[in-house]
mmCIF file of C-alpha atoms in Angstrom:
data_model
loop_
_atom_site.group_PDB
_atom_site.id
_atom_site.type_symbol
_atom_site.label_atom_id
_atom_site.label_comp_id
_atom_site.label_asym_id
_atom_site.label_seq_id
_atom_site.Cartn_x
_atom_site.Cartn_y
_atom_site.Cartn_z
ATOM 1 C CA MET A 1 27.837 46.783 -20.012
ATOM 2 C CA GLY A 2 24.347 48.120 -19.313
ATOM 3 C CA GLN A 3 25.720 51.010 -17.282
ATOM 4 C CA ALA A 4 28.303 51.833 -19.898
ATOM 5 C CA LEU A 5 25.669 51.985 -22.571
ATOM 6 C CA ALA A 6 23.520 54.309 -20.538
ATOM 7 C CA THR A 7 26.112 56.947 -19.806
ATOM 8 C CA GLY A 8 26.779 58.181 -23.345
ATOM 9 C CA ARG A 9 24.844 61.007 -24.903
ATOM 10 C CA ARG A 10 23.875 58.629 -27.671
ATOM 11 C CA ILE A 11 23.175 54.960 -27.044
ATOM 12 C CA GLU A 12 25.463 53.331 -29.567
ATOM 13 C CA ILE A 13 23.673 49.993 -29.663
ATOM 14 C CA ILE A 14 20.499 51.743 -30.836
ATOM 15 C CA ASP A 15 22.370 53.410 -33.684
ATOM 16 C CA ALA A 16 23.901 50.048 -34.627
ATOM 17 C CA PHE A 17 20.524 48.347 -34.581
ATOM 18 C CA ARG A 18 19.001 51.131 -36.680
ATOM 19 C CA GLY A 19 21.751 50.590 -39.237
ATOM 20 C CA PHE A 20 21.047 46.854 -39.167
ATOM 21 C CA ALA A 21 17.333 47.432 -39.778
ATOM 22 C CA LEU A 22 18.046 49.894 -42.587
ATOM 23 C CA ALA A 23 20.241 47.305 -44.319
ATOM 24 C CA GLY A 24 17.315 44.890 -44.434
ATOM 25 C CA ILE A 25 15.043 47.561 -45.873
ATOM 26 C CA VAL A 26 17.367 48.443 -48.735
ATOM 27 C CA LEU A 27 17.683 44.762 -49.688
ATOM 28 C CA VAL A 28 13.903 44.476 -49.946
ATOM 29 C CA HIS A 29 13.576 47.667 -51.970
ATOM 30 C CA MET A 30 16.361 46.656 -54.340
ATOM 31 C CA VAL A 31 14.880 43.223 -55.016
ATOM 32 C CA GLU A 32 11.443 44.820 -55.495
ATOM 33 C CA GLN A 33 13.269 47.142 -57.930
ATOM 34 C CA TYR A 34 11.605 50.163 -56.305
ATOM 35 C CA LEU A 35 8.220 49.314 -57.838
ATOM 36 C CA ALA A 36 6.093 49.571 -54.675
ATOM 37 C CA ALA A 37 3.514 47.496 -56.579
ATOM 38 C CA PRO A 38 3.079 43.938 -57.886
ATOM 39 C CA PRO A 39 5.170 43.709 -61.090
ATOM 40 C CA PRO A 40 3.514 43.093 -64.469
ATOM 41 C CA PRO A 41 4.504 39.885 -66.304
ATOM 42 C CA GLU A 42 7.132 41.540 -68.519
ATOM 43 C CA LEU A 43 9.017 42.815 -65.463
ATOM 44 C CA GLN A 44 8.481 39.678 -63.417
ATOM 45 C CA SER A 45 10.138 37.546 -66.094
ATOM 46 C CA GLY A 46 13.283 39.658 -65.907
ATOM 47 C CA MET A 47 13.383 39.604 -62.122
ATOM 48 C CA VAL A 48 13.013 35.809 -61.891
ATOM 49 C CA GLN A 49 15.264 34.282 -64.534
ATOM 50 C CA GLY A 50 15.795 30.863 -62.970
ATOM 51 C CA PRO A 51 15.519 28.679 -59.850
ATOM 52 C CA VAL A 52 18.178 30.646 -57.960
ATOM 53 C CA ASP A 53 16.142 33.841 -58.330
ATOM 54 C CA GLN A 54 13.060 32.023 -57.043
ATOM 55 C CA VAL A 55 15.007 30.835 -54.014
ATOM 56 C CA VAL A 56 16.323 34.356 -53.378
ATOM 57 C CA ALA A 57 12.797 35.773 -53.558
ATOM 58 C CA GLY A 58 11.534 33.073 -51.197
ATOM 59 C CA LEU A 59 14.300 33.638 -48.653
ATOM 60 C CA LEU A 60 13.695 37.383 -48.651
ATOM 61 C CA GLU A 61 9.969 36.808 -48.242
ATOM 62 C CA VAL A 62 10.468 34.531 -45.255
ATOM 63 C CA PHE A 63 13.371 36.207 -43.462
ATOM 64 C CA VAL A 64 13.462 39.880 -44.467
ATOM 65 C CA ARG A 65 10.286 41.352 -45.970
ATOM 66 C CA GLY A 66 7.988 42.680 -43.252
ATOM 67 C CA LYS A 67 10.504 42.025 -40.480
ATOM 68 C CA PHE A 68 12.952 44.873 -40.926
ATOM 69 C CA PHE A 69 10.163 47.376 -41.553
ATOM 70 C CA ALA A 70 8.810 46.246 -38.174
ATOM 71 C CA LEU A 71 12.187 46.771 -36.522
ATOM 72 C CA PHE A 72 12.596 50.197 -38.117
ATOM 73 C CA SER A 73 9.127 51.201 -36.887
ATOM 74 C CA PHE A 74 9.972 49.862 -33.433
ATOM 75 C CA LEU A 75 13.030 52.122 -33.407
ATOM 76 C CA PHE A 76 10.911 55.144 -34.332
ATOM 77 C CA GLY A 77 8.789 54.596 -31.221
ATOM 78 C CA LEU A 78 11.927 54.119 -29.151
ATOM 79 C CA SER A 79 13.431 57.354 -30.508
ATOM 80 C CA PHE A 80 10.208 59.178 -29.669
ATOM 81 C CA PHE A 81 10.469 58.043 -26.059
ATOM 82 C CA LEU A 82 14.141 59.015 -25.789
ATOM 83 C CA GLN A 83 13.469 62.521 -27.110
ATOM 84 C CA MET A 84 10.508 63.062 -24.805
ATOM 85 C CA ASP A 85 12.344 61.582 -21.823
ATOM 86 C CA ARG A 86 15.508 63.641 -22.301
ATOM 87 C CA ALA A 87 13.448 66.816 -22.628
ATOM 88 C CA ALA A 88 11.477 65.948 -19.499
ATOM 89 C CA ARG A 89 14.729 65.465 -17.555
ATOM 90 C CA ARG A 90 15.613 69.058 -18.491
ATOM 91 C CA GLY A 91 12.172 70.225 -17.403
ATOM 92 C CA VAL A 92 11.059 70.856 -20.991
ATOM 93 C CA ASP A 93 7.771 69.803 -22.602
ATOM 94 C CA PHE A 94 8.863 68.439 -25.987
ATOM 95 C CA GLN A 95 5.391 67.670 -27.397
ATOM 96 C CA GLY A 96 5.002 70.854 -29.434
ATOM 97 C CA ARG A 97 8.482 70.641 -30.881
ATOM 98 C CA PHE A 98 8.027 66.949 -31.673
ATOM 99 C CA ILE A 99 4.854 67.749 -33.634
ATOM 100 C CA TRP A 100 6.758 70.441 -35.540
ATOM 101 C CA ARG A 101 9.526 67.912 -36.101
ATOM 102 C CA LEU A 102 6.942 65.521 -37.581
ATOM 103 C CA THR A 103 5.688 68.290 -39.855
ATOM 104 C CA LEU A 104 9.189 68.706 -41.249
ATOM 105 C CA LEU A 105 9.538 64.944 -41.578
ATOM 106 C CA PHE A 106 6.368 64.887 -43.654
ATOM 107 C CA ALA A 107 7.844 67.508 -45.986
ATOM 108 C CA ILE A 108 11.069 65.488 -46.331
ATOM 109 C CA GLY A 109 9.023 62.351 -46.889
ATOM 110 C CA TYR A 110 6.835 63.959 -49.522
ATOM 111 C CA LEU A 111 9.922 64.991 -51.485
ATOM 112 C CA HIS A 112 11.224 61.438 -51.126
ATOM 113 C CA SER A 113 7.873 60.003 -52.268
ATOM 114 C CA LEU A 114 8.134 61.859 -55.581
ATOM 115 C CA PHE A 115 11.046 59.582 -56.433
ATOM 116 C CA TYR A 116 9.627 56.443 -54.810
ATOM 117 C CA ARG A 117 5.967 55.986 -53.968
ATOM 118 C CA GLY A 118 6.781 53.345 -51.349
ATOM 119 C CA ASP A 119 8.128 56.063 -49.030
ATOM 120 C CA ILE A 120 7.598 55.409 -45.303
ATOM 121 C CA LEU A 121 8.533 58.847 -43.964
ATOM 122 C CA THR A 122 5.143 60.441 -44.681
ATOM 123 C CA ILE A 123 3.472 57.492 -42.940
ATOM 124 C CA TYR A 124 5.727 57.872 -39.913
ATOM 125 C CA ALA A 125 5.051 61.615 -39.786
ATOM 126 C CA ILE A 126 1.277 61.150 -39.734
ATOM 127 C CA LEU A 127 1.242 58.180 -37.364
ATOM 128 C CA GLY A 128 3.699 59.945 -35.078
ATOM 129 C CA LEU A 129 0.967 62.446 -34.229
ATOM 130 C CA PHE A 130 -1.089 59.618 -32.718
ATOM 131 C CA LEU A 131 1.945 58.477 -30.749
ATOM 132 C CA VAL A 132 2.217 61.749 -28.805
ATOM 133 C CA PRO A 133 -0.800 61.138 -26.483
ATOM 134 C CA PHE A 134 0.539 57.693 -25.581
ATOM 135 C CA HIS A 135 3.581 59.222 -23.878
ATOM 136 C CA ARG A 136 1.545 59.555 -20.673
ATOM 137 C CA VAL A 137 -0.598 56.419 -21.066
ATOM 138 C CA ARG A 138 0.055 53.610 -18.604
ATOM 139 C CA THR A 139 2.283 50.809 -19.876
ATOM 140 C CA PRO A 140 -0.357 48.008 -19.639
ATOM 141 C CA VAL A 141 -2.656 50.060 -21.881
ATOM 142 C CA VAL A 142 0.168 50.724 -24.347
ATOM 143 C CA LEU A 143 0.926 47.001 -24.596
ATOM 144 C CA ALA A 144 -2.758 46.067 -24.839
ATOM 145 C CA VAL A 145 -3.340 48.444 -27.753
ATOM 146 C CA ALA A 146 -0.202 47.171 -29.495
ATOM 147 C CA GLY A 147 -1.322 43.584 -29.000
ATOM 148 C CA LEU A 148 -4.785 44.198 -30.421
ATOM 149 C CA LEU A 149 -3.348 45.888 -33.490
ATOM 150 C CA ILE A 150 -0.903 43.027 -34.116
ATOM 151 C CA LEU A 151 -3.793 40.572 -33.771
ATOM 152 C CA GLY A 152 -5.476 42.324 -36.684
ATOM 153 C CA VAL A 153 -8.248 44.313 -35.041
ATOM 154 C CA GLY A 154 -7.819 47.152 -37.547
ATOM 155 C CA ARG A 155 -7.923 44.782 -40.526
ATOM 156 C CA LEU A 156 -10.952 42.894 -39.242
ATOM 157 C CA ALA A 157 -12.867 46.117 -38.576
ATOM 158 C CA VAL A 158 -12.157 47.408 -42.078
ATOM 159 C CA PHE A 159 -13.141 44.103 -43.692
ATOM 160 C CA ALA A 160 -16.375 44.008 -41.707
ATOM 161 C CA LEU A 161 -17.228 47.445 -43.101
ATOM 162 C CA ASN A 162 -16.211 47.092 -46.751
ATOM 163 C CA GLY A 163 -15.757 43.386 -47.469
ATOM 164 C CA GLY A 164 -12.332 43.995 -49.018
ATOM 165 C CA ASP A 165 -13.491 46.552 -51.583
ATOM 166 C CA THR A 166 -11.022 49.206 -52.712
ATOM 167 C CA MET A 167 -11.111 52.227 -50.404
ATOM 168 C CA PHE A 168 -9.250 54.870 -52.419
ATOM 169 C CA PRO A 169 -9.367 56.012 -56.061
ATOM 170 C CA GLN A 170 -6.814 54.096 -58.133
ATOM 171 C CA GLY A 171 -5.949 52.052 -55.075
ATOM 172 C CA ASP A 172 -6.328 48.630 -56.712
ATOM 173 C CA PHE A 173 -2.874 47.068 -57.197
ATOM 174 C CA ALA A 174 -3.727 44.750 -60.114
ATOM 175 C CA PRO A 175 -0.937 45.338 -62.690
ATOM 176 C CA GLU A 176 -3.296 45.090 -65.666
ATOM 177 C CA LEU A 177 -5.513 48.009 -64.601
ATOM 178 C CA PRO A 178 -5.100 51.194 -66.696
ATOM 179 C CA HIS A 179 -3.845 53.446 -63.886
ATOM 180 C CA ASN A 180 -1.170 50.902 -62.938
ATOM 181 C CA ARG A 181 -0.215 50.426 -66.576
ATOM 182 C CA VAL A 182 0.343 54.179 -66.865
ATOM 183 C CA TYR A 183 2.582 54.039 -63.799
ATOM 184 C CA PHE A 184 4.704 51.164 -65.130
ATOM 185 C CA ASP A 185 4.997 52.872 -68.508
ATOM 186 C CA ALA A 186 6.304 55.998 -66.783
ATOM 187 C CA LEU A 187 8.971 53.969 -64.994
ATOM 188 C CA LEU A 188 9.914 52.145 -68.191
ATOM 189 C CA SER A 189 9.889 55.037 -70.642
ATOM 190 C CA GLY A 190 8.876 58.273 -68.916
ATOM 191 C CA SER A 191 10.773 61.282 -67.692
ATOM 192 C CA LEU A 192 11.540 62.215 -64.100
ATOM 193 C CA LEU A 193 8.736 64.794 -64.201
ATOM 194 C CA GLU A 194 6.256 62.148 -65.348
ATOM 195 C CA VAL A 195 7.241 59.950 -62.408
ATOM 196 C CA PHE A 196 6.910 62.924 -60.062
ATOM 197 C CA SER A 197 3.473 63.743 -61.481
ATOM 198 C CA LEU A 198 2.143 60.216 -60.899
ATOM 199 C CA ASN A 199 3.695 59.835 -57.464
ATOM 200 C CA ALA A 200 2.544 63.257 -56.266
ATOM 201 C CA TRP A 201 -1.058 62.062 -55.861
ATOM 202 C CA GLN A 202 -1.779 58.639 -57.331
ATOM 203 C CA GLY A 203 1.157 57.141 -55.470
ATOM 204 C CA HIS A 204 -0.271 58.288 -52.163
ATOM 205 C CA MET A 205 -3.682 56.815 -52.998
ATOM 206 C CA ALA A 206 -2.045 53.443 -53.613
ATOM 207 C CA LYS A 207 -0.071 53.797 -50.400
ATOM 208 C CA LEU A 208 -3.163 54.641 -48.356
ATOM 209 C CA GLU A 209 -4.927 51.617 -49.812
ATOM 210 C CA PHE A 210 -2.094 49.378 -48.645
ATOM 211 C CA GLN A 211 -1.885 51.094 -45.280
ATOM 212 C CA LEU A 212 -5.557 51.365 -44.330
ATOM 213 C CA ASN A 213 -7.390 48.557 -46.103
ATOM 214 C CA VAL A 214 -7.166 44.852 -45.302
ATOM 215 C CA PHE A 215 -3.362 44.664 -45.647
ATOM 216 C CA GLY A 216 -3.324 46.883 -42.580
ATOM 217 C CA ARG A 217 0.271 48.106 -42.620
ATOM 218 C CA TRP A 218 -0.770 51.367 -40.897
ATOM 219 C CA TYR A 219 -2.077 49.509 -37.845
ATOM 220 C CA LEU A 220 0.982 47.294 -37.606
ATOM 221 C CA THR A 221 3.336 50.248 -37.900
ATOM 222 C CA PHE A 222 1.622 51.975 -35.002
ATOM 223 C CA ALA A 223 1.776 48.790 -32.937
ATOM 224 C CA PHE A 224 5.542 48.682 -33.429
ATOM 225 C CA PHE A 225 5.748 52.369 -32.488
ATOM 226 C CA LEU A 226 4.063 51.482 -29.198
ATOM 227 C CA LEU A 227 6.384 48.530 -28.582
ATOM 228 C CA GLY A 228 9.345 50.850 -29.159
ATOM 229 C CA LEU A 229 7.852 53.249 -26.613
ATOM 230 C CA TRP A 230 7.615 50.360 -24.144
ATOM 231 C CA ALA A 231 11.241 49.350 -24.818
ATOM 232 C CA GLY A 232 12.324 52.884 -24.014
ATOM 233 C CA ARG A 233 10.405 52.914 -20.754
ATOM 234 C CA VAL A 234 11.967 49.691 -19.516
ATOM 235 C CA ARG A 235 15.466 50.744 -20.756
ATOM 236 C CA LEU A 236 15.784 47.548 -22.775
ATOM 237 C CA PHE A 237 18.836 48.682 -24.751
ATOM 238 C CA GLU A 238 20.471 50.430 -21.820
ATOM 239 C CA LYS A 239 20.221 47.576 -19.312
ATOM 240 C CA LEU A 240 21.136 44.495 -21.295
ATOM 241 C CA ASP A 241 22.607 42.737 -18.273
ATOM 242 C CA GLU A 242 19.344 43.011 -16.360
ATOM 243 C CA TRP A 243 17.276 41.905 -19.352
ATOM 244 C CA GLN A 244 19.553 39.104 -20.546
ATOM 245 C CA ARG A 245 17.519 36.198 -19.147
ATOM 246 C CA ALA A 246 14.214 37.658 -20.379
ATOM 247 C CA ILE A 247 15.715 38.282 -23.813
ATOM 248 C CA LYS A 248 16.827 34.653 -24.091
ATOM 249 C CA LYS A 249 13.377 33.395 -23.073
ATOM 250 C CA ALA A 250 11.722 35.747 -25.557
ATOM 251 C CA LEU A 251 14.031 34.541 -28.329
ATOM 252 C CA TRP A 252 13.175 30.849 -27.888
ATOM 253 C CA ALA A 253 9.472 31.461 -27.319
ATOM 254 C CA SER A 254 9.276 33.688 -30.395
ATOM 255 C CA LEU A 255 11.210 31.172 -32.486
ATOM 256 C CA ALA A 256 8.719 28.440 -31.585
ATOM 257 C CA ALA A 257 5.780 30.753 -32.249
ATOM 258 C CA CYS A 258 7.081 31.915 -35.633
ATOM 259 C CA ILE A 259 7.374 28.288 -36.805
ATOM 260 C CA VAL A 260 3.768 27.681 -35.779
ATOM 261 C CA PHE A 261 2.566 30.834 -37.539
ATOM 262 C CA LEU A 262 4.573 30.014 -40.666
ATOM 263 C CA PHE A 263 2.759 26.694 -41.057
ATOM 264 C CA ALA A 264 -0.580 28.249 -40.134
ATOM 265 C CA THR A 265 -0.084 30.958 -42.763
ATOM 266 C CA GLY A 266 0.663 28.365 -45.445
ATOM 267 C CA LEU A 267 -2.445 26.370 -44.567
ATOM 268 C CA LEU A 268 -4.698 29.403 -44.493
ATOM 269 C CA PHE A 269 -3.408 30.809 -47.784
ATOM 270 C CA SER A 270 -3.798 27.469 -49.567
ATOM 271 C CA GLY A 271 -7.035 27.489 -51.497
ATOM 272 C CA LEU A 272 -7.376 31.269 -51.626
ATOM 273 C CA ALA A 273 -6.197 31.594 -55.244
ATOM 274 C CA ASP A 274 -8.828 32.522 -57.790
ATOM 275 C CA GLY A 275 -8.887 31.474 -61.449
ATOM 276 C CA SER A 276 -5.862 33.676 -62.211
ATOM 277 C CA ASN A 277 -3.800 31.957 -59.495
ATOM 278 C CA GLN A 278 -3.851 35.192 -57.509
ATOM 279 C CA PRO A 279 -5.097 35.027 -53.893
ATOM 280 C CA SER A 280 -8.492 36.552 -53.242
ATOM 281 C CA PHE A 281 -8.751 38.757 -50.145
ATOM 282 C CA ARG A 282 -12.542 38.814 -49.921
ATOM 283 C CA SER A 283 -13.120 36.221 -47.225
ATOM 284 C CA TRP A 284 -12.685 35.867 -43.498
ATOM 285 C CA ARG A 285 -10.249 33.056 -44.173
ATOM 286 C CA ALA A 286 -8.101 35.515 -46.105
ATOM 287 C CA MET A 287 -8.223 37.909 -43.150
ATOM 288 C CA ALA A 288 -7.107 35.096 -40.865
ATOM 289 C CA ALA A 289 -4.276 34.260 -43.296
ATOM 290 C CA LEU A 290 -3.084 37.876 -43.410
ATOM 291 C CA THR A 291 -3.195 38.109 -39.619
ATOM 292 C CA SER A 292 -1.287 34.844 -39.268
ATOM 293 C CA TYR A 293 1.357 36.192 -41.644
ATOM 294 C CA ASP A 294 1.594 39.383 -39.568
ATOM 295 C CA LEU A 295 2.072 37.293 -36.443
ATOM 296 C CA PHE A 296 4.803 35.321 -38.195
ATOM 297 C CA ASN A 297 6.526 38.578 -39.151
ATOM 298 C CA PHE A 298 6.155 39.910 -35.610
ATOM 299 C CA THR A 299 7.553 36.824 -33.923
ATOM 300 C CA LEU A 300 10.456 36.482 -36.370
ATOM 301 C CA ALA A 301 11.234 40.193 -35.969
ATOM 302 C CA THR A 302 11.343 39.537 -32.216
ATOM 303 C CA VAL A 303 13.794 36.686 -32.806
ATOM 304 C CA ILE A 304 15.989 39.012 -34.878
ATOM 305 C CA LEU A 305 15.853 41.744 -32.214
ATOM 306 C CA CYS A 306 16.689 39.360 -29.368
ATOM 307 C CA GLY A 307 19.447 37.739 -31.379
ATOM 308 C CA PHE A 308 20.995 41.103 -32.164
ATOM 309 C CA LEU A 309 20.917 42.163 -28.496
ATOM 310 C CA LEU A 310 22.499 38.913 -27.312
ATOM 311 C CA VAL A 311 25.240 39.029 -29.949
ATOM 312 C CA TYR A 312 25.936 42.708 -29.268
ATOM 313 C CA ARG A 313 26.287 41.979 -25.565
ATOM 314 C CA ARG A 314 29.333 39.813 -26.317
ATOM 315 C CA ALA A 315 32.586 41.721 -26.834
ATOM 316 C CA ARG A 316 33.370 40.064 -30.169
ATOM 317 C CA GLY A 317 29.846 40.598 -31.477
ATOM 318 C CA GLN A 318 29.869 44.215 -30.388
ATOM 319 C CA ARG A 319 33.133 44.878 -32.224
ATOM 320 C CA VAL A 320 31.471 43.740 -35.450
ATOM 321 C CA LEU A 321 27.987 45.213 -35.060
ATOM 322 C CA VAL A 322 29.141 48.594 -33.759
ATOM 323 C CA ARG A 323 30.470 49.295 -37.246
ATOM 324 C CA LEU A 324 26.829 49.812 -38.253
ATOM 325 C CA ALA A 325 26.376 52.647 -35.745
ATOM 326 C CA PRO A 326 27.482 55.492 -38.091
ATOM 327 C CA TYR A 327 25.178 54.041 -40.763
ATOM 328 C CA GLY A 328 22.332 54.143 -38.261
ATOM 329 C CA ARG A 329 23.161 57.645 -37.037
ATOM 330 C CA THR A 330 22.757 58.909 -40.606
ATOM 331 C CA ALA A 331 19.815 56.631 -41.409
ATOM 332 C CA LEU A 332 17.575 59.359 -42.831
ATOM 333 C CA SER A 333 20.230 60.554 -45.282
ATOM 334 C CA ASN A 334 21.115 56.983 -46.195
ATOM 335 C CA TYR A 335 17.456 56.040 -46.720
ATOM 336 C CA PHE A 336 16.981 58.988 -49.078
ATOM 337 C CA MET A 337 20.256 58.264 -50.906
ATOM 338 C CA GLN A 338 19.357 54.594 -51.342
ATOM 339 C CA THR A 339 16.244 55.671 -53.179
ATOM 340 C CA LEU A 340 18.147 58.070 -55.431
ATOM 341 C CA ILE A 341 20.650 55.320 -56.273
ATOM 342 C CA GLY A 342 18.003 52.653 -56.838
ATOM 343 C CA THR A 343 15.602 54.736 -58.906
ATOM 344 C CA PHE A 344 18.426 56.237 -60.981
ATOM 345 C CA LEU A 345 19.733 52.741 -61.721
ATOM 346 C CA LEU A 346 16.318 51.292 -62.576
ATOM 347 C CA TYR A 347 13.933 53.957 -63.874
ATOM 348 C CA HIS A 348 14.020 55.307 -67.429
ATOM 349 C CA TRP A 349 14.915 58.831 -66.254
ATOM 350 C CA GLY A 350 18.208 57.304 -65.100
ATOM 351 C CA LEU A 351 19.952 54.255 -66.509
ATOM 352 C CA GLY A 352 16.733 52.340 -67.254
ATOM 353 C CA TYR A 353 17.608 48.853 -66.015
ATOM 354 C CA LEU A 354 14.144 48.136 -64.552
ATOM 355 C CA GLY A 355 13.288 44.465 -65.033
ATOM 356 C CA LYS A 356 16.670 43.703 -66.588
ATOM 357 C CA PHE A 357 18.446 42.622 -63.419
ATOM 358 C CA SER A 358 17.511 39.369 -61.704
ATOM 359 C CA ASN A 359 16.679 39.053 -58.009
ATOM 360 C CA THR A 360 20.125 37.598 -57.376
ATOM 361 C CA ALA A 361 21.845 40.499 -59.116
ATOM 362 C CA MET A 362 19.768 43.021 -57.174
ATOM 363 C CA VAL A 363 20.793 41.419 -53.867
ATOM 364 C CA GLY A 364 24.412 41.898 -54.898
ATOM 365 C CA ILE A 365 23.743 45.529 -55.808
ATOM 366 C CA GLY A 366 21.950 46.025 -52.498
ATOM 367 C CA VAL A 367 24.873 44.602 -50.525
ATOM 368 C CA ALA A 368 27.262 46.870 -52.443
ATOM 369 C CA VAL A 369 25.115 49.928 -51.658
ATOM 370 C CA ILE A 370 25.017 48.986 -47.968
ATOM 371 C CA ALA A 371 28.799 48.507 -47.830
ATOM 372 C CA LEU A 372 29.401 51.811 -49.605
ATOM 373 C CA GLN A 373 27.037 53.689 -47.293
ATOM 374 C CA VAL A 374 28.445 52.105 -44.136
ATOM 375 C CA TYR A 375 31.919 53.272 -45.127
ATOM 376 C CA ALA A 376 30.745 56.712 -46.309
ATOM 377 C CA SER A 377 28.802 57.244 -43.063
ATOM 378 C CA MET A 378 31.859 56.405 -40.986
ATOM 379 C CA VAL A 379 34.017 58.855 -42.950
ATOM 380 C CA TRP A 380 31.334 61.565 -42.904
ATOM 381 C CA LEU A 381 30.897 61.448 -39.140
ATOM 382 C CA ARG A 382 34.609 61.892 -38.586
ATOM 383 C CA HIS A 383 34.151 65.428 -39.881
ATOM 384 C CA PHE A 384 30.499 66.289 -39.240
ATOM 385 C CA HIS A 385 28.093 66.034 -36.324
ATOM 386 C CA TYR A 386 25.101 64.822 -38.356
ATOM 387 C CA GLY A 387 24.132 63.404 -41.707
ATOM 388 C CA PRO A 388 23.186 66.125 -44.221
ATOM 389 C CA ILE A 389 19.414 65.569 -44.061
ATOM 390 C CA GLU A 390 19.537 64.998 -40.298
ATOM 391 C CA TRP A 391 21.304 68.354 -40.013
ATOM 392 C CA LEU A 392 18.676 70.164 -42.089
ATOM 393 C CA TRP A 393 15.945 68.492 -40.041
ATOM 394 C CA ARG A 394 17.624 69.597 -36.817
ATOM 395 C CA CYS A 395 18.030 73.168 -38.077
ATOM 396 C CA GLY A 396 14.377 73.268 -39.083
ATOM 397 C CA THR A 397 13.279 71.836 -35.746
ATOM 398 C CA ARG A 398 15.210 74.473 -33.788
ATOM 399 C CA LEU A 399 14.551 77.249 -36.349
ATOM 400 C CA SER A 400 18.219 78.185 -36.345
ATOM 401 C CA TRP A 401 21.396 77.043 -38.034
ATOM 402 C CA GLN A 402 23.102 74.310 -36.043
ATOM 403 C CA PRO A 403 26.827 73.505 -36.148
ATOM 404 C CA LEU A 404 27.587 70.812 -38.700
ATOM 405 C CA LEU A 405 31.393 70.725 -38.963
ATOM 406 C CA LYS A 406 33.154 69.335 -35.907
ATOM 407 C CA LYS A 407 35.550 71.617 -34.090
ATOM 408 C CA GLY A 408 39.149 71.300 -35.123
ATOM 409 C CA VAL A 409 38.312 69.787 -38.518
ATOM 410 C CA ARG A 410 40.013 71.528 -41.424
ATOM 411 C CA PHE A 411 39.851 70.698 -45.082
ATOM 412 C CA ASN A 412 42.865 71.337 -47.268
ATOM 413 C CA TYR A 413 41.752 71.898 -50.828
ATOM 414 C CA SER A 414 45.228 72.701 -52.155
ATOM 415 C CA ARG A 415 47.267 70.037 -53.884
#
């Protein structure tokens, strides 16, 4: 199987896994109701309407949130390696074009962030610049840097410097603060232009706070980029037969470790709540708790990755999972469309159902969106080479119009 996977122009298992990761992301965003911030009490009460909703939120917290973002980031690093490697095989230095490609991704991401301030594309575009020099760095150094970042070195350094104080203007996430109240009011009763206006700047300040301060998502994202780069170098997805035994060992070791870190995280977080029952992040114990939670997410994400690879290696599992490949091939278009669907459904500029659907209902809506997009992606790729945004990105990268419609495809518009 490993050889068969390696011979195609695209590696289908990677597309399938990207689709799998994207499905997890849309479930999280739907249940969060595209807030990208802790909900105020009036929204929280609508999201959690009973014990079932609490269970749903807990299951997503344990098994999905933070794990599929890690897998998606891992795939970005892997894609970087594949692009650089394929160019090098043709005798082409792809670094300059990749940086231009990141510039275009930032522009796409900024447009996306106007609708949803939790956008990850702008973060990927900026962090991708730091990934470029690592293409020629020795593998042990790549893994060492990734390991240090996952262990929380970035978070600990920031906390040592600022003690957990807010780093950016309007970066505090407390729902009761005036700038956050203005944001929630815009979602609940404002126009699309009001949402755009707040997300154009304030949204990025909040995002930078989450990325660079003690929550440290920026550092983790880059660590997963580096692990994806490593996976590309060792041809993990292309040589499943050779890696099978190591994958099984990694699965069981990671499963044991994630159980340990889950209990450690619970113990460390206990006692951190202040008088408002909200955890305080102004202590070294809190930093240890956040790092333990990151390690839990990392090890469980590793379990999910290894499990996917082992299932895909089996003929029956591959027949099921390969259906996600078209969804993964058009991931950028699907990610953008998910946001348009979710924000239109929830924000006032659309249908205005924010806080009116429970967590359980939003999971159902998320599953329906995934199913619809999986089918639409399959149909689209029968006729076109790329997803619509992927095609525009490719045209911009090459500074010329690229073929979109497949040869031999004809549309009959007559009745």
